[in-house]
Coordinates of C-alpha atoms and ligand atoms in Angstrom, one line a residue:
M1 CA -17.9 6.2 -13.0
N2 CA -16.1 4.5 -10.0
H3 CA -13.0 5.9 -8.9
V4 CA -12.1 3.1 -6.5
R5 CA -9.4 0.5 -7.6
N6 CA -8.3 -2.3 -5.1
F7 CA -5.5 -4.5 -6.0
C8 CA -2.6 -6.4 -4.1
I9 CA 1.2 -7.1 -4.9
I10 CA 2.0 -11.1 -5.1
S11 CA 5.2 -12.5 -5.9
H12 CA 8.1 -15.0 -4.6
V13 CA 9.6 -14.0 -1.5
D14 CA 12.1 -10.8 -2.1
H15 CA 11.3 -9.9 -5.7
G16 CA 10.8 -6.3 -4.3
K17 CA 6.6 -6.0 -3.5
S18 CA 7.5 -3.7 -0.2
T19 CA 10.3 -1.8 -1.6
L20 CA 7.7 -1.4 -4.9
A21 CA 4.9 -0.2 -2.2
D22 CA 7.0 2.4 -1.0
R23 CA 7.3 3.8 -4.1
F24 CA 3.8 4.1 -4.5
L25 CA 3.2 5.9 -1.2
E26 CA 5.9 8.3 -2.3
V27 CA 4.5 8.9 -5.8
T28 CA 0.9 9.4 -4.3
H29 CA 2.0 11.5 -1.1
T30 CA 0.4 9.1 1.3
I31 CA 3.4 9.1 3.4
E32 CA 5.3 12.3 4.0
K33 CA 8.9 12.4 2.7
R34 CA 10.6 12.5 6.2
K35 CA 8.5 9.9 7.4
M36 CA 9.6 7.2 4.9
R37 CA 11.5 4.4 5.5
E38 CA 12.6 1.3 3.4
Q39 CA 9.8 -1.1 3.1
V40 CA 7.7 0.9 5.3
L41 CA 4.4 -1.3 5.2
D42 CA 6.8 -3.9 7.0
S43 CA 5.5 -2.1 10.5
M44 CA 6.2 -5.0 12.9
D45 CA 9.6 -4.8 14.8
L46 CA 10.3 -8.6 13.4
E47 CA 9.5 -8.0 10.0
R48 CA 12.2 -5.1 10.0
E49 CA 14.9 -7.3 11.6
R50 CA 14.3 -9.8 9.5
G51 CA 13.7 -8.0 6.4
I52 CA 10.5 -10.3 5.4
T53 CA 6.8 -9.4 5.4
I54 CA 5.1 -11.7 7.5
K55 CA 1.3 -9.9 7.7
M56 CA -0.6 -8.5 4.8
Q57 CA -0.8 -4.5 4.8
P58 CA -3.6 -2.8 3.4
V59 CA -3.1 1.1 2.8
R60 CA -5.3 3.6 0.9
M61 CA -3.6 6.2 -1.5
K62 CA -5.2 9.0 -3.5
Y63 CA -4.0 9.4 -7.2
G64 CA -5.7 12.0 -9.1
E65 CA -9.6 11.4 -8.9
Y66 CA -8.7 8.0 -7.8
Q67 CA -9.0 5.9 -4.6
L68 CA -6.3 3.2 -4.7
N69 CA -6.2 0.6 -2.1
L70 CA -3.2 -1.4 -2.0
I71 CA -2.6 -4.7 -0.2
D72 CA 1.1 -5.5 0.4
T73 CA 1.4 -9.5 0.7
P74 CA 4.1 -11.8 2.4
G75 CA 6.1 -14.0 -0.3
H76 CA 7.3 -16.9 2.1
I77 CA 5.3 -20.0 1.7
D78 CA 4.4 -20.2 5.4
F79 CA 2.5 -17.1 4.8
S80 CA 0.3 -18.1 2.2
Y81 CA -2.8 -17.6 4.1
E82 CA -2.3 -14.3 4.4
V83 CA -2.1 -14.1 0.5
S84 CA -5.3 -16.1 -0.2
R85 CA -7.3 -13.8 2.3
A86 CA -5.8 -10.5 0.6
L87 CA -6.9 -11.8 -2.8
T88 CA -10.7 -12.1 -1.6
A89 CA -10.4 -8.2 -0.8
V90 CA -9.5 -7.0 -4.2
E91 CA -10.0 -7.1 -8.3
G92 CA -6.4 -6.9 -9.3
A93 CA -3.1 -8.4 -8.8
I94 CA 0.3 -7.0 -9.7
L95 CA 2.3 -10.3 -10.2
L96 CA 5.9 -9.1 -9.2
V97 CA 9.1 -10.9 -10.9
D98 CA 12.7 -10.1 -10.2
A99 CA 14.3 -9.5 -13.1
T100 CA 17.5 -11.0 -11.7
Q101 CA 15.9 -14.0 -10.7
G102 CA 13.1 -14.6 -13.1
V103 CA 9.9 -16.9 -12.6
Q104 CA 10.3 -18.4 -9.6
A105 CA 8.1 -21.4 -7.9
Q106 CA 6.1 -19.3 -5.7
T107 CA 5.3 -16.9 -8.8
L108 CA 3.4 -19.8 -9.9
T109 CA 1.6 -20.6 -6.9
T110 CA 0.5 -17.1 -6.1
L111 CA -0.6 -16.8 -9.8
R112 CA -2.9 -19.8 -9.6
S113 CA -4.8 -18.4 -6.8
A114 CA -4.7 -14.8 -7.8
R115 CA -6.5 -16.8 -11.1
E116 CA -8.9 -18.9 -8.8
H117 CA -10.2 -15.9 -7.6
G118 CA -10.8 -14.0 -10.9
L119 CA -8.4 -11.6 -10.6
V120 CA -7.0 -9.3 -13.3
I121 CA -3.3 -9.9 -13.5
I122 CA -0.6 -7.1 -14.2
P123 CA 2.4 -8.9 -15.1
V124 CA 5.5 -6.7 -13.7
I125 CA 9.2 -6.8 -14.0
S126 CA 11.0 -5.5 -10.7
K127 CA 14.7 -4.4 -10.0
I128 CA 15.5 -3.2 -13.8
D129 CA 18.0 -0.8 -12.4
S130 CA 20.3 -3.9 -11.4
P131 CA 23.2 -5.0 -13.4
L132 CA 22.5 -8.3 -13.3
A133 CA 18.7 -7.8 -14.4
Q134 CA 17.8 -10.0 -17.6
V135 CA 14.8 -7.7 -18.6
E136 CA 13.9 -9.3 -22.0
D137 CA 14.6 -12.7 -20.8
T138 CA 12.4 -12.2 -17.9
K139 CA 9.8 -10.6 -20.2
L140 CA 9.3 -13.7 -22.3
Q141 CA 9.3 -15.9 -19.3
L142 CA 6.1 -13.9 -17.8
S143 CA 4.4 -13.6 -21.2
K144 CA 4.6 -17.4 -21.9
L145 CA 3.4 -18.2 -18.4
L146 CA 0.3 -15.6 -18.5
G147 CA 0.0 -16.5 -22.2
V148 CA -0.2 -12.6 -23.0
S149 CA 1.9 -10.8 -25.7
A150 CA 5.2 -9.4 -24.0
D151 CA 4.3 -6.0 -24.6
T152 CA 1.5 -6.0 -22.0
V153 CA 4.2 -6.9 -19.3
L154 CA 5.3 -3.6 -17.6
T155 CA 8.8 -2.9 -16.3
C156 CA 10.0 -1.2 -13.0
S157 CA 12.5 -0.6 -10.5
G158 CA 11.6 -0.2 -6.9
R159 CA 14.9 1.3 -6.2
T160 CA 15.0 4.3 -8.7
G161 CA 11.6 4.5 -9.0
E162 CA 11.3 4.2 -12.9
G163 CA 8.3 2.8 -14.3
V164 CA 6.3 3.5 -10.9
E165 CA 3.8 6.0 -11.9
D166 CA 3.3 4.0 -15.3
L167 CA 2.3 1.3 -12.9
L168 CA -0.5 3.0 -11.4
K169 CA -2.1 4.2 -14.3
A170 CA -2.1 0.5 -15.6
V171 CA -3.6 -0.7 -12.3
I172 CA -6.5 2.3 -12.9
E173 CA -6.9 1.0 -16.8
R174 CA -6.7 -2.6 -16.4
V175 CA -8.4 -3.2 -12.9
P176 CA -11.9 -2.9 -13.1
P177 CA -13.6 -0.8 -10.2
P178 CA -15.7 -3.0 -7.6
K179 CA -19.0 -4.3 -8.7
L180 CA -21.6 -2.8 -6.5
P181 CA -24.8 -3.9 -5.6
Q182 CA -27.7 -2.9 -8.0
K183 CA -30.5 -0.9 -6.9
K184 CA -33.5 -2.9 -5.9
V185 CA -36.2 -2.8 -8.7
L186 CA -39.6 -2.7 -7.1
G187 CA -41.9 -6.3 -7.6
S188 CA -38.5 -8.0 -8.9
A189 CA -37.9 -11.1 -7.3
S190 CA -34.7 -11.3 -4.8
P191 CA -31.7 -12.7 -7.0
Q192 CA -29.5 -15.2 -5.6
P193 CA -26.5 -13.8 -3.9
D194 CA -23.4 -14.0 -6.0
Y195 CA -19.6 -13.3 -4.5
F196 CA -18.0 -10.0 -6.3
S197 CA -21.1 -9.9 -8.6
G198 CA -23.0 -7.2 -7.1
Q199 CA -26.3 -8.4 -5.4
V200 CA -29.7 -6.5 -4.4
L201 CA -29.2 -6.1 -0.7
A202 CA -30.7 -3.5 1.6
G203 CA -27.8 -3.3 4.1
T204 CA -24.5 -3.5 4.9
Q205 CA -22.4 -6.4 4.0
A206 CA -18.9 -6.5 4.3
L207 CA -16.0 -9.4 4.5
I208 CA -13.8 -9.4 7.2
F209 CA -10.4 -10.7 5.8
D210 CA -8.0 -9.6 9.1
F211 CA -8.0 -8.5 12.5
Q212 CA -5.8 -6.6 15.0
Y213 CA -6.1 -6.2 18.8
S214 CA -5.4 -3.1 20.8
D215 CA -5.5 -2.9 24.6
H216 CA -7.4 0.4 24.0
Q217 CA -9.7 -0.3 21.5
G218 CA -10.2 -3.9 21.7
V219 CA -10.8 -5.9 18.5
I220 CA -10.5 -4.2 15.3
V221 CA -11.8 -5.6 12.2
Y222 CA -10.2 -5.1 8.7
L223 CA -12.9 -5.4 6.0
R224 CA -13.7 -5.1 2.4
M225 CA -17.1 -3.6 2.0
F226 CA -19.3 -5.2 -0.5
A227 CA -22.9 -3.4 -0.1
G228 CA -24.2 -0.4 2.0
S229 CA -22.0 1.7 3.9
V230 CA -20.8 1.9 7.6
K231 CA -20.1 5.2 9.9
K232 CA -19.6 5.6 13.7
G233 CA -22.2 4.6 15.6
D234 CA -23.9 1.9 13.2
A235 CA -25.3 -1.0 14.9
L236 CA -23.6 -4.2 13.1
E237 CA -23.3 -7.8 13.9
F238 CA -21.0 -10.9 13.0
V239 CA -23.3 -13.4 10.9
M240 CA -21.4 -16.4 12.2
S241 CA -21.7 -15.8 16.0
G242 CA -24.4 -13.3 16.1
R243 CA -22.6 -11.0 17.8
R244 CA -23.6 -7.6 18.2
F245 CA -21.9 -4.4 18.4
S246 CA -21.6 -0.7 17.7
A247 CA -19.0 0.5 15.2
L248 CA -17.0 2.9 17.6
E249 CA -14.8 4.4 14.9
V250 CA -14.4 3.3 11.1
G251 CA -11.4 4.3 9.2
T252 CA -8.8 3.5 6.5
F253 CA -5.0 2.9 6.3
S254 CA -2.6 5.6 5.5
P255 CA -1.1 2.8 6.5
T256 CA -1.6 3.9 10.1
P257 CA -5.2 4.3 10.9
K258 CA -7.0 7.1 10.1
V259 CA -10.6 8.1 11.0
A260 CA -13.1 8.3 8.3
A261 CA -16.6 9.3 8.2
L262 CA -18.1 6.8 6.4
L263 CA -16.9 3.5 4.4
N264 CA -18.9 2.8 1.2
A265 CA -19.3 -0.4 -0.8
G266 CA -16.2 -1.5 -2.6
E267 CA -13.6 0.2 -0.3
I268 CA -11.2 -1.1 2.2
G269 CA -11.0 -0.1 5.7
Y270 CA -11.3 -1.0 9.3
I271 CA -14.0 -0.8 12.1
V272 CA -13.1 -0.5 15.8
T273 CA -15.4 -3.2 17.8
G274 CA -14.5 -2.0 21.1
I275 CA -14.9 -5.9 22.0
K276 CA -12.0 -7.0 24.1
E277 CA -12.6 -10.9 24.1
P278 CA -11.3 -13.1 21.4
G279 CA -13.2 -16.2 20.0
F280 CA -16.3 -14.7 18.7
A281 CA -15.3 -13.9 15.1
R282 CA -13.1 -15.6 12.6
V283 CA -11.7 -14.3 9.4
G284 CA -13.9 -15.0 6.4
D285 CA -17.1 -13.8 8.5
T286 CA -19.5 -11.2 7.2
I287 CA -20.6 -8.1 9.2
R288 CA -23.8 -6.8 8.2
T289 CA -26.7 -4.5 9.8
A290 CA -27.8 -5.8 13.0
K291 CA -30.9 -7.8 13.0
S292 CA -30.7 -8.1 9.2
A293 CA -31.1 -10.9 7.2
T294 CA -28.2 -10.0 4.6
P295 CA -26.6 -13.1 3.7
P296 CA -23.0 -14.0 4.4
L297 CA -20.4 -13.6 1.8
P298 CA -18.8 -17.1 1.1
G299 CA -16.0 -17.3 3.6
Y300 CA -12.6 -19.1 3.9
G301 CA -11.6 -22.5 4.5
E302 CA -9.5 -23.1 7.5
P303 CA -5.7 -23.6 6.8
R304 CA -4.6 -26.9 7.4
P305 CA -1.5 -27.0 10.2
V306 CA 1.7 -28.3 8.6
V307 CA 3.7 -28.7 11.9
W308 CA 2.5 -29.1 15.6
A309 CA 4.3 -28.1 19.0
S310 CA 3.6 -27.9 22.3
I311 CA 3.9 -24.5 24.0
Y312 CA 3.9 -24.2 27.8
P313 CA 4.5 -21.5 30.3
E314 CA 7.5 -21.6 32.0
S315 CA 5.7 -21.1 35.2
Q316 CA 2.6 -22.4 35.4
D317 CA 1.6 -18.9 37.1
D318 CA 1.6 -17.7 33.4
F319 CA -0.9 -20.2 32.1
T320 CA -3.7 -17.6 31.8
A321 CA -1.7 -15.0 30.4
L322 CA -0.6 -17.3 27.8
R323 CA -3.9 -18.6 26.8
Q324 CA -4.7 -14.7 26.6
A325 CA -1.9 -14.0 24.6
L326 CA -2.6 -16.9 22.0
G327 CA -6.1 -15.6 21.7
R328 CA -4.8 -12.4 21.0
L329 CA -2.4 -13.4 18.3
R330 CA -4.5 -15.6 16.8
L331 CA -6.8 -12.4 15.6
S332 CA -3.8 -10.8 13.9
D333 CA -2.6 -14.4 12.6
S334 CA -5.6 -16.5 11.6
S335 CA -3.4 -19.3 10.4
L336 CA -2.3 -20.4 13.9
S337 CA -4.6 -22.9 15.8
F338 CA -4.3 -24.0 19.2
E339 CA -5.8 -26.3 22.0
E340 CA -5.1 -26.9 25.6
E341 CA -3.4 -29.7 26.5
S342 CA -1.4 -30.9 29.6
S343 CA 1.6 -32.9 30.1
G344 CA 3.0 -34.5 33.2
I345 CA 6.1 -32.7 33.7
L346 CA 5.3 -29.5 31.9
G347 CA 1.7 -29.0 33.4
R348 CA -1.2 -27.0 31.3
G349 CA -0.2 -25.5 27.8
F350 CA -1.4 -25.7 24.4
R351 CA -1.0 -27.6 21.2
C352 CA -0.3 -25.4 18.5
G353 CA -0.6 -25.8 14.7
M354 CA 1.3 -24.0 12.5
L355 CA 2.3 -23.5 8.8
G356 CA 5.7 -24.3 8.8
M357 CA 9.1 -23.9 10.5
L358 CA 9.4 -20.3 9.8
H359 CA 5.8 -19.4 11.3
L360 CA 6.3 -21.5 14.3
E361 CA 9.4 -19.2 14.7
I362 CA 7.6 -16.2 14.6
V363 CA 4.6 -17.3 16.7
T364 CA 6.8 -18.2 19.7
E365 CA 9.0 -14.8 19.2
R366 CA 5.9 -12.9 19.0
L367 CA 4.2 -14.3 22.3
R368 CA 7.7 -13.9 23.8
R369 CA 8.1 -10.1 22.9
E370 CA 4.3 -9.0 22.9
A371 CA 3.3 -10.9 26.1
H372 CA 6.4 -11.0 27.7
L373 CA 6.4 -14.7 28.4
R374 CA 8.7 -17.2 29.2
L375 CA 7.9 -20.4 27.1
V376 CA 9.1 -23.9 26.5
V377 CA 8.4 -24.9 23.3
T378 CA 8.4 -28.9 22.5
T379 CA 10.2 -30.4 19.3
P380 CA 7.9 -29.6 16.5
S381 CA 6.3 -32.7 14.6
I382 CA 3.8 -33.3 11.6
E383 CA 0.6 -35.2 12.1
Y384 CA 0.2 -38.6 11.9
E385 CA -2.9 -41.0 12.0
V386 CA -2.4 -44.2 14.1
E387 CA -4.6 -47.0 13.9
T388 CA -3.9 -49.6 16.7
K389 CA -4.3 -53.3 16.7
D390 CA -7.5 -53.0 19.0
G391 CA -9.0 -51.0 15.9
K392 CA -9.0 -47.3 17.5
R393 CA -7.8 -44.4 15.2
V394 CA -5.9 -41.8 16.9
S395 CA -4.2 -38.4 15.6
V396 CA -0.5 -38.0 16.9
Y397 CA 1.1 -34.4 16.9
S398 CA 4.2 -35.3 18.8
A399 CA 6.8 -38.1 18.5
P400 CA 6.7 -38.7 22.5
Q401 CA 2.9 -39.8 22.0
F402 CA 3.2 -42.1 19.1
P403 CA 2.0 -45.4 20.3
E404 CA 4.6 -48.4 21.1
H405 CA 5.7 -50.3 18.4
G406 CA 3.9 -53.6 19.3
I407 CA 0.4 -52.0 19.6
I408 CA 0.2 -50.2 16.1
A409 CA -1.3 -51.8 13.3
K410 CA -1.2 -48.9 10.6
V411 CA 0.0 -45.3 10.1
W412 CA -0.9 -42.8 7.6
E413 CA 1.1 -39.7 7.0
P414 CA 0.6 -36.2 5.1
F415 CA 1.9 -36.0 1.5
V416 CA 2.5 -32.9 -0.1
E417 CA 2.7 -31.8 -3.8
V418 CA 6.2 -29.8 -4.7
E419 CA 7.1 -27.8 -7.5
I420 CA 10.7 -27.2 -8.2
L421 CA 12.1 -24.6 -10.6
L422 CA 15.7 -25.1 -11.5
P423 CA 18.5 -25.0 -14.0
A424 CA 18.7 -27.9 -16.2
D425 CA 22.5 -28.2 -15.4
Y426 CA 21.3 -29.4 -11.8
L427 CA 19.1 -31.9 -12.7
G428 CA 21.3 -34.7 -11.9
N429 CA 21.9 -33.9 -8.4
T430 CA 18.1 -33.0 -7.6
V431 CA 17.1 -36.5 -8.9
T432 CA 19.4 -38.2 -6.4
L433 CA 18.2 -35.7 -3.6
L434 CA 14.4 -36.4 -4.4
F435 CA 15.3 -40.1 -4.5
E436 CA 16.6 -39.9 -0.9
H437 CA 13.8 -38.0 0.0
E438 CA 10.9 -40.7 -1.2
A439 CA 9.8 -38.1 -3.9
E440 CA 7.9 -39.6 -6.8
T441 CA 8.0 -37.6 -10.0
L442 CA 4.6 -36.5 -11.5
S443 CA 6.2 -34.5 -14.4
T444 CA 9.3 -32.7 -15.7
E445 CA 8.8 -29.8 -18.2
N446 CA 11.0 -27.7 -20.2
F447 CA 10.2 -24.4 -18.5
S448 CA 12.2 -21.6 -20.2
E449 CA 15.6 -21.2 -21.6
G450 CA 17.7 -23.8 -19.7
R451 CA 15.3 -24.2 -16.7
I452 CA 13.1 -27.2 -15.8
K453 CA 10.2 -27.6 -13.7
L454 CA 9.6 -30.6 -11.8
T455 CA 6.3 -31.7 -10.1
V456 CA 6.9 -34.4 -7.3
V457 CA 4.9 -35.7 -4.5
M458 CA 6.6 -36.8 -1.1
P459 CA 5.8 -37.2 2.5
L460 CA 5.7 -34.2 4.3
R461 CA 8.1 -36.0 6.8
E462 CA 10.7 -35.9 4.1
L463 CA 10.4 -32.5 3.1
M464 CA 10.7 -31.5 6.8
R465 CA 13.9 -33.5 6.7
N466 CA 16.0 -30.1 5.9
F467 CA 14.8 -30.6 2.2
F468 CA 14.8 -26.8 1.4
D469 CA 18.3 -26.3 2.8
K470 CA 19.3 -29.3 0.8
I471 CA 18.1 -28.6 -2.6
K472 CA 19.2 -25.0 -2.4
S473 CA 22.9 -26.5 -1.9
A474 CA 22.3 -29.1 -4.6
T475 CA 21.6 -26.2 -6.7
S476 CA 24.2 -23.5 -5.6
G477 CA 21.0 -21.9 -4.7
Y478 CA 19.4 -21.6 -7.9
A479 CA 16.2 -23.8 -7.4
S480 CA 12.8 -22.6 -5.6
V481 CA 10.5 -24.4 -4.4
S482 CA 6.9 -24.3 -3.4
Y483 CA 4.5 -26.9 -1.9
Q484 CA 1.0 -27.8 -1.1
M485 CA -0.5 -30.2 1.3
R486 CA -2.2 -33.4 -0.3
E487 CA -4.0 -36.2 1.1
L488 CA -3.1 -38.5 3.8
R489 CA -1.4 -42.0 2.8
L490 CA -0.1 -45.1 4.4
A491 CA 3.4 -44.9 5.9
D492 CA 5.8 -47.0 7.0
V493 CA 7.6 -44.9 10.0
A494 CA 8.8 -46.0 13.6
R495 CA 9.3 -44.2 16.9
L496 CA 13.2 -43.3 17.5
D497 CA 13.7 -43.0 21.1
I498 CA 17.0 -41.7 22.7
L499 CA 18.3 -43.2 26.0
V500 CA 20.5 -41.3 28.1
A501 CA 21.8 -43.3 30.9
D502 CA 18.9 -45.9 30.4
E503 CA 16.3 -43.0 30.7
L504 CA 14.0 -42.1 27.7
V505 CA 14.3 -38.6 26.8
P506 CA 11.0 -37.8 25.4
A507 CA 12.3 -34.3 23.7
F508 CA 14.4 -36.5 22.0
S509 CA 12.2 -39.0 20.5
R510 CA 10.8 -38.8 16.7
I511 CA 9.2 -40.6 13.9
V512 CA 11.3 -41.9 11.0
A513 CA 11.0 -44.0 8.0
K514 CA 11.4 -47.6 9.1
H515 CA 14.2 -48.4 6.5
R516 CA 16.6 -45.4 8.1
V517 CA 15.9 -46.3 11.6
D518 CA 19.7 -47.7 12.2
E519 CA 20.9 -44.8 10.0
E520 CA 19.0 -42.1 12.2
A521 CA 19.8 -43.6 15.4
V522 CA 23.3 -43.7 14.9
A523 CA 23.4 -39.9 13.6
A524 CA 21.5 -38.8 16.7
M525 CA 23.5 -40.8 19.0
E526 CA 26.8 -39.5 17.4
K527 CA 25.3 -36.1 17.7
L528 CA 24.3 -35.9 21.2
Y529 CA 27.8 -37.8 22.0
G530 CA 29.3 -34.7 20.5
I531 CA 27.5 -32.3 22.5
L532 CA 26.3 -33.7 25.8
P533 CA 28.7 -32.2 28.6
R534 CA 30.6 -35.2 30.5
Q535 CA 28.7 -36.1 33.6
M536 CA 30.0 -36.9 36.7
F537 CA 29.9 -40.7 36.0
S538 CA 30.2 -42.5 32.7
T539 CA 26.7 -42.0 30.7
K540 CA 25.3 -44.3 28.2
I541 CA 23.8 -42.9 25.1
Q542 CA 21.3 -45.4 22.9
G543 CA 18.9 -45.4 20.2
Q544 CA 16.1 -47.5 20.6
A545 CA 13.4 -48.4 17.8
L546 CA 11.2 -51.2 17.0
G547 CA 11.4 -52.6 20.5
R548 CA 15.1 -52.9 20.3
I549 CA 18.5 -51.2 21.1
V550 CA 19.9 -50.0 17.7
S551 CA 22.7 -48.0 18.6
S552 CA 24.7 -47.5 21.9
R553 CA 27.8 -45.3 22.8
T554 CA 29.3 -44.6 26.2
L555 CA 30.4 -41.1 27.5
S556 CA 33.1 -41.5 29.7
A557 CA 33.0 -39.4 33.1
M558 CA 34.2 -36.1 33.5
S559 CA 37.6 -35.4 35.2
K560 CA 37.4 -36.0 38.9
N561 CA 38.6 -32.3 40.2
V562 CA 36.3 -29.3 39.2
T563 CA 38.8 -27.0 40.8
Q564 CA 41.6 -27.9 38.3
H565 CA 41.0 -25.1 36.2
M566 CA 41.4 -22.5 38.8
Y567 CA 44.7 -21.5 39.6
G568 CA 45.3 -19.9 43.0
G569 CA 42.3 -17.5 44.0
D570 CA 39.8 -17.8 46.9
I571 CA 40.2 -21.1 48.9
T572 CA 36.9 -21.1 50.4
R573 CA 35.5 -21.2 46.9
K574 CA 37.3 -24.1 46.3
M575 CA 36.0 -25.6 49.4
K576 CA 32.5 -24.6 48.5
L577 CA 32.8 -26.2 44.9
R578 CA 34.1 -29.5 46.2
E579 CA 31.4 -29.8 48.9
K580 CA 28.8 -29.3 46.1
Q581 CA 30.4 -31.7 43.8
K582 CA 30.2 -34.3 46.4
K583 CA 26.6 -33.8 47.3
G584 CA 25.9 -33.8 43.5
K585 CA 27.3 -37.1 43.1
V586 CA 25.4 -38.6 45.6
K587 CA 22.2 -36.6 44.4
M588 CA 22.8 -37.8 40.8
K589 CA 23.6 -41.5 41.8
E590 CA 20.6 -41.5 43.5
R591 CA 18.5 -40.4 40.9
G592 CA 20.3 -41.7 37.9
K593 CA 19.4 -38.3 36.4
V594 CA 21.7 -36.7 33.6
N595 CA 21.9 -33.0 33.7
I596 CA 21.1 -32.1 29.7
P597 CA 21.5 -28.3 29.2
E598 CA 18.9 -26.4 27.5
E599 CA 21.2 -25.6 24.4
V600 CA 21.8 -29.4 24.1
F601 CA 17.9 -29.9 23.5
L602 CA 18.0 -26.9 21.2
K603 CA 20.7 -28.2 19.1
M604 CA 19.3 -31.9 19.0
V605 CA 15.9 -30.2 17.9
K606 CA 17.3 -28.1 15.3
G607 CA 18.6 -29.5 11.8
E608 CA 20.0 -32.8 11.3
Ligands
LIG701 N1 18.3 -3.3 -7.2 C1 17.3 -3.3 -6.8 N2 17.0 -4.1 -5.4 C2 15.7 -3.8 -5.3 C3 14.6 -3.4 -5.8 N3 13.6 -3.7 -5.2 C4 13.8 -4.2 -4.1 N4 15.3 -4.5 -4.1 C5 15.7 -5.1 -2.6 O1 15.1 -7.1 -3.0 C6 15.4 -7.1 -1.4 C7 13.9 -7.8 -1.3 O2 12.8 -6.3 -1.4 P1 11.7 -6.3 -0.5 O3 10.7 -5.3 -0.9 O4 11.6 -6.6 0.9 O5 11.2 -7.6 -1.1 P2 9.6 -8.7 -1.2 O6 9.9 -9.8 0.0 O7 8.7 -8.9 -2.1 O8 8.6 -7.6 -0.5 C8 15.5 -5.8 -0.6 O9 17.0 -5.9 -0.3 C9 15.4 -4.8 -1.4 O10 16.4 -3.6 -1.2 C10 14.8 -2.7 -7.1 O11 14.0 -2.2 -7.5 N5 16.3 -2.6 -7.4
LIG702 MG1 7.5 -7.9 1.5

């Protein structure tokens, strides 16, 4: 009998995964009471500040004679690549649904991928302590969704601990132990390798599902053992890159790293490699005994970036530091992609692909904090494919690179399939909003008592036009949304430029639907008019698209005397200011440059 159980907790964001994990850790005495804190597995500062889980976090617990390996996962869609990798390391999943919210869009998405991985699903209702909990109703929703009887749905509260121990018992009963490799029978033909099925193998075979980097230990590999075992000193290799290393330490998560003598087939743990340079290994690669012929496990597809932004060091002296920081960050965030690029004004930097706006925010914040870098981040953009009239097809990752109107033959843009769950009462508002965002409805289903599930396809460009916020406000916060990237389709879009004092400001350029060019141009112009400080001279603000000026407005000059607001005070300071003002005026006229403060850039780029 095998005493190992590997499982993860999946759900819509905020349904109580990390809090339930806390109670598991308590019940199993994995963490001492005095070291316990809320959502203890959210160990990054950023996770704690924002109250969200960004990274999956494995932890090993002992319960009776059982070894339970749990992986807590993030719920936000921008971190779904973390979830999909966690699913390959386990045999079962607790599908958690908040009793005060019911089944939400991300519940459906994570359930679908858990099923694709062939996992045993344990349906669980959380937050039953809440006065707003609708336990029976949620039970019905969940049992219908899974096609199981309502009495197989369990209930718990991460706050009071009610039902938590029964959940662990259910994990032990319902989740199968890992399949182990069969013993080789002499003279038998070697069977085909089969993922998760247990194979006939001589050596060690482990799937890399995550990394961590430490200055002192180098690359630390998070893995799920499929065959054989590893211990300190073993000679191992990465299958794809062929890179060899000796295991400096092996261990498990408690949730902090804890040295172990051995990691056996079926278990989850880590290996310290001591390798300091990044770039030799990817998640989804297999680790095997060095010089063995053990076949690789099926890996992961590369995630497809949703938004792109360029990240430059404020000072070019930090370029190498930024490259190193990105390399290290990518080890612990394998959904990040980056490539070197250079720009005339900003120098050398990196074009980075991310899974959404929250992901972009987290990446830049982590670079700033963990590597202490000062950065310039350009306006995020989605990817377009442009065919120019000379027959060349190029990928465009930022609006300023979008070719001039006159030379474009065709443009393609990514579409997304979006699932929306909402109360039927808000259908009218939602349909209007969907129309405004060029969405085409694929299906409308009654989902549960008074709720509807809409499936639509729309341009990613329209999803990025604040669709999430808008649908939340159109439905008093009740709608939940999940989406998936689909194919590229022909697009009817144009680049909208903003000119300030007749000069194009690349950071303000963006790609908009052709039929919205006028509207967008006026909106951008008015917005800038409202936030741009007055200059020494009157300043024209214009929108330009499709080869013509589509909007124009003039900001009058600032009042003549900059010392007016100073009462009394130091006369020499006033003189200095006047001197400065004079010089400034001359300089500005010479260059015709307008001084656009950093916060104006930020305000223009953010929101609408
Ligand atoms: N009343 C109540 N609130 C809970 C419970 N579990 C979690 N919460 C709250 O729900 C919010 C989200 O919890 P968290 O564990 O971070 O959710 P996650 O995003 O799924 O990991 C937090 O404010 C928790 O305090 C519960 O069982 N009862
Ligand atoms: Mg969490």
